[in-house]
PDB file of C-alpha atoms in Angstrom:
ATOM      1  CA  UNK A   1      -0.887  -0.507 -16.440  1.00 50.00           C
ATOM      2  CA  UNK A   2       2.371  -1.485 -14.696  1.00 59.00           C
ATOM      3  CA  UNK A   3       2.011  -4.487 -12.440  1.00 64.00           C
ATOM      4  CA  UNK A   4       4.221  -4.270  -9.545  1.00 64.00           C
ATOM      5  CA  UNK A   5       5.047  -7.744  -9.135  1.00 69.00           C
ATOM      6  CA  UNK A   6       5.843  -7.863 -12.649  1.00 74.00           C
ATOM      7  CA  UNK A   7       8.647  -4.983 -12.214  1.00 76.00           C
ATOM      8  CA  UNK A   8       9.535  -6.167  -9.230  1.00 78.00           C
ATOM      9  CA  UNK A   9      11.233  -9.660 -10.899  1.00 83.00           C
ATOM     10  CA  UNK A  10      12.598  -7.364 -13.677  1.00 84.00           C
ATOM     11  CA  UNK A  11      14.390  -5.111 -11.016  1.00 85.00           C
ATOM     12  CA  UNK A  12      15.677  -8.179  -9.026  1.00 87.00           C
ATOM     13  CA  UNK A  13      16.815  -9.721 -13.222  1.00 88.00           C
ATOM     14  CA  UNK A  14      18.820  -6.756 -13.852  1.00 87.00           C
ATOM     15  CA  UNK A  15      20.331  -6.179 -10.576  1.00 86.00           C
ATOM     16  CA  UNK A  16      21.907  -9.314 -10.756  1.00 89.00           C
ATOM     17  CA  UNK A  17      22.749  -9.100 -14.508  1.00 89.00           C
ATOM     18  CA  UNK A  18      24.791  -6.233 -13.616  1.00 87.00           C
ATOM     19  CA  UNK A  19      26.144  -7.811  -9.913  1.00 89.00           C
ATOM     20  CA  UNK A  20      23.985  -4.664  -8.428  1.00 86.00           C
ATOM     21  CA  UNK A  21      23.812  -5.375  -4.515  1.00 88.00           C
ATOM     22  CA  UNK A  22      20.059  -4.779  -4.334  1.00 84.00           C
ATOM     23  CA  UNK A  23      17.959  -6.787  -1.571  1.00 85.00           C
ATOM     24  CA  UNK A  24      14.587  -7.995  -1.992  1.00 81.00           C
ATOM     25  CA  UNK A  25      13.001  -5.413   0.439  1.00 79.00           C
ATOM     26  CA  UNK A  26      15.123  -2.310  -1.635  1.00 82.00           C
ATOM     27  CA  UNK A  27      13.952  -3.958  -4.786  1.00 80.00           C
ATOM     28  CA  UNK A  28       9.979  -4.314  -3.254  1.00 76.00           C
ATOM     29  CA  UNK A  29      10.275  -0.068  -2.216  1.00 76.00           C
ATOM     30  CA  UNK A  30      11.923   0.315  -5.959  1.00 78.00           C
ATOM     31  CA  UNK A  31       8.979  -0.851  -7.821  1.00 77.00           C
ATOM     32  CA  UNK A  32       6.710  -0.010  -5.795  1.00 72.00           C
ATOM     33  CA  UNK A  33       7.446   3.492  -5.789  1.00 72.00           C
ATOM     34  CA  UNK A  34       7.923   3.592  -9.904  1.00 76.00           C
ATOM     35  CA  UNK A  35       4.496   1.829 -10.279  1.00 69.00           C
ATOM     36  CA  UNK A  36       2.903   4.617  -8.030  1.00 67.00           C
ATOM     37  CA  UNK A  37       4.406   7.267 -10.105  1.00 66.00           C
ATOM     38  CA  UNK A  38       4.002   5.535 -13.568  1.00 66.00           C
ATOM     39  CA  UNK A  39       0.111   4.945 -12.987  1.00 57.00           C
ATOM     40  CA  UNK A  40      -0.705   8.180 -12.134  1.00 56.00           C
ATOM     41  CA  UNK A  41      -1.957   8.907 -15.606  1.00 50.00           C
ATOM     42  CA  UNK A  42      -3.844   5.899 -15.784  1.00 50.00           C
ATOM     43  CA  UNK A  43      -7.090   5.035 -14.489  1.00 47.00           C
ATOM     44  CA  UNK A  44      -5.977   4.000 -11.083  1.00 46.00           C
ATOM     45  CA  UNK A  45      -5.706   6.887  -8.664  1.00 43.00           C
ATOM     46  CA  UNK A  46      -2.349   7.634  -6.893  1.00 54.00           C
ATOM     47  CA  UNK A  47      -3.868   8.914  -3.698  1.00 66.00           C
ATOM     48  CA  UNK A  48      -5.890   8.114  -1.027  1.00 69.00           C
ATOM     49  CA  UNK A  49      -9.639   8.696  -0.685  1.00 73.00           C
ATOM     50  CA  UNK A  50     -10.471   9.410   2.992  1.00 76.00           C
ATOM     51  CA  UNK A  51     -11.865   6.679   3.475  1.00 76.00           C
ATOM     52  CA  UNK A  52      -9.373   4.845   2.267  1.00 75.00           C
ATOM     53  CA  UNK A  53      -7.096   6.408   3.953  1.00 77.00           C
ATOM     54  CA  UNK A  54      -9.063   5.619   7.381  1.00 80.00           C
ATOM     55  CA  UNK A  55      -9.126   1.913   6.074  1.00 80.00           C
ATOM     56  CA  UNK A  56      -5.539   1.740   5.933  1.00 80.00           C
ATOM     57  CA  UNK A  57      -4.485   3.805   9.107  1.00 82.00           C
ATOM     58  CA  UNK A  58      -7.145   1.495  10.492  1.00 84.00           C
ATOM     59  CA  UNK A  59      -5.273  -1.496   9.323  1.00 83.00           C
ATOM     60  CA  UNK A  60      -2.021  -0.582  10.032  1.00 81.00           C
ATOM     61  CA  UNK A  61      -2.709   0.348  13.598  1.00 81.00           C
ATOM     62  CA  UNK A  62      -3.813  -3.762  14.016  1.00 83.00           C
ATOM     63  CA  UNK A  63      -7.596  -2.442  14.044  1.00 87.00           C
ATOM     64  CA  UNK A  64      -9.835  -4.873  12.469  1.00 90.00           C
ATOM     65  CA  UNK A  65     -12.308  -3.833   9.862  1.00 90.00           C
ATOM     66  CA  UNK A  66     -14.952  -4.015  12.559  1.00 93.00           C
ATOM     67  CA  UNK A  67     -12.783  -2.363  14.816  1.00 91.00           C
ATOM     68  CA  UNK A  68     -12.323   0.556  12.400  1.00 87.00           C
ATOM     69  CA  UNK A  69     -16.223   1.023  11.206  1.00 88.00           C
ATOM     70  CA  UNK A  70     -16.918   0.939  14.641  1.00 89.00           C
ATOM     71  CA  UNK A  71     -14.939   3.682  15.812  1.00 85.00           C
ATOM     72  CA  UNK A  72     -15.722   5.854  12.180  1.00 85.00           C
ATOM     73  CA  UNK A  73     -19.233   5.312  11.902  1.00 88.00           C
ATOM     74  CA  UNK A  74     -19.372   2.577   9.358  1.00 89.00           C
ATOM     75  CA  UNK A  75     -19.962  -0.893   8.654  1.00 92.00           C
ATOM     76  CA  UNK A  76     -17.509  -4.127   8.657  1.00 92.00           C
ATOM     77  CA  UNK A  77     -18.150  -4.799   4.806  1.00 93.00           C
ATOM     78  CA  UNK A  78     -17.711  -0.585   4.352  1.00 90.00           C
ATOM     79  CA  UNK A  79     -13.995  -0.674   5.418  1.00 88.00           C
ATOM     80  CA  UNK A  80     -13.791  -3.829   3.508  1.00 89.00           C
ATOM     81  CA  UNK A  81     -14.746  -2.044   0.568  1.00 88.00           C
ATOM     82  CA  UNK A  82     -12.359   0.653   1.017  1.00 83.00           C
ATOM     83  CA  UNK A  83      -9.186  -1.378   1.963  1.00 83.00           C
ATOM     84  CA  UNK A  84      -9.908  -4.113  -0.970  1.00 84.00           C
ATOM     85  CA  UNK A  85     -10.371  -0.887  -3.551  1.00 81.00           C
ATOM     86  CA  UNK A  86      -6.850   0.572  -1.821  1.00 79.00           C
ATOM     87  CA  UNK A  87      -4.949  -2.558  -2.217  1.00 81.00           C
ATOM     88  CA  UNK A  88      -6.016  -3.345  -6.075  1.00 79.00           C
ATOM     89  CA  UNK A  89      -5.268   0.464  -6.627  1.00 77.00           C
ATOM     90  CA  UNK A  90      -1.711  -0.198  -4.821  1.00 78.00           C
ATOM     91  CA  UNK A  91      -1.130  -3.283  -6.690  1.00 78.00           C
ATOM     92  CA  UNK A  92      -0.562  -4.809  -3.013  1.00 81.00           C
ATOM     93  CA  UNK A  93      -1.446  -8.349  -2.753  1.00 80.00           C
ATOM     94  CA  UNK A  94      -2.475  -8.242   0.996  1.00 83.00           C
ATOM     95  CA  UNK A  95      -3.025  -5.803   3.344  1.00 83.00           C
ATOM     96  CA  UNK A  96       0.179  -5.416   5.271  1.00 84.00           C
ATOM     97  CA  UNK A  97       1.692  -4.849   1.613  1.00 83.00           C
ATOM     98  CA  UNK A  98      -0.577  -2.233   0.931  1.00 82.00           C
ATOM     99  CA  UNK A  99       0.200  -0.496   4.311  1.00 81.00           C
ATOM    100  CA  UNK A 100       3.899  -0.728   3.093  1.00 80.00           C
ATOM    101  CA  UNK A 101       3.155   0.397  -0.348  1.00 79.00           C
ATOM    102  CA  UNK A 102       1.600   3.884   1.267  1.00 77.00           C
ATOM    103  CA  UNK A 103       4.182   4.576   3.681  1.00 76.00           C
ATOM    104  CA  UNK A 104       6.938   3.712   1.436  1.00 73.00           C
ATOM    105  CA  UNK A 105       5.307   5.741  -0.982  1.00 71.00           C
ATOM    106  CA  UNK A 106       4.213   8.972   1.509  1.00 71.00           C
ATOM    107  CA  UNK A 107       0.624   7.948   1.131  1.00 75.00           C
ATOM    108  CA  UNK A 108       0.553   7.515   4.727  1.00 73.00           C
ATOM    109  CA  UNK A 109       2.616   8.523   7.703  1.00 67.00           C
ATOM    110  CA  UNK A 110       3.521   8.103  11.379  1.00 62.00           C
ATOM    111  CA  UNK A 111       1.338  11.178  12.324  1.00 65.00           C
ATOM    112  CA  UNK A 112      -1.806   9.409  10.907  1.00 61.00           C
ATOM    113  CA  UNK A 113      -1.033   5.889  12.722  1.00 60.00           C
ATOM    114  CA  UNK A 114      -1.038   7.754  16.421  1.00 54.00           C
ATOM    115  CA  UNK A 115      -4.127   9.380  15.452  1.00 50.00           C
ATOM    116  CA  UNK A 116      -5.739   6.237  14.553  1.00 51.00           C
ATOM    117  CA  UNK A 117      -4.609   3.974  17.723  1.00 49.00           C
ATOM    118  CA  UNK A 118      -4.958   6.992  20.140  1.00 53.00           C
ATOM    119  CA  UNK A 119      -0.696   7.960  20.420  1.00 45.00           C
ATOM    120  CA  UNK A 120       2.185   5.770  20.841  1.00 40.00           C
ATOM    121  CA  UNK A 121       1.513   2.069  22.124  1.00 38.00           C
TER     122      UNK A 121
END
């Protein structure tokens, strides 16, 4: 299994072995996006369960896990669950990064976020 913080120092190594202009943020969407694609054989899944999904739009919209078992029928340690299981599955280390991860990655998108928080804010 490919770690993404692991690729992540390698892509930042060889950029600047070769004097590539590559930021931190372009090298963070980089690996991320070649971990999601090289894991998909691999035990980890590369897409969202539903309620993972909800976990994460939840989470992204600035919902807290009580907020978003409340409004979905389920408990605080439920959504929990599902964003802990998303962000190992990622290979996020918090949840904003996961949130990234997904919509970097098409996992999630703008359309699901104004759902979630009821439209634009």
């Amino acid at each position: 299994m490919i770690n993404v913080q692991n690729l992540r120092e390698q892509v930042l190594t060889a950029a600047e072995k070769y004097d590539l202009p590559l930021s931190v943020r372009q090298a963070d969407i980089l690996s991320n996006h070649l971990v999601l694609h090289a894991n998909r054989g691999s035990d980890r899944p590369a897409r969202l369960t539903n309620a993972q999904c909800i976990a994460l739009v939840g989470l992204a919209s600035g919902e807290s896990a009580k907020e978003t078992g409340r409004r979905i029928g389920r408990s605080e340690d439920t959504i929990k669950t599902h964003r802990l299981a998303r962000y190992r599955a990622l290979g996020a280390r918090s949840g904003p990064h996961a949130v990234t991860i997904a919509i970097a990655s098409g996992l999630l998108n703008a359309s699901q976020l104004k759902v979630a928080s009821g439209g634009a804010r």
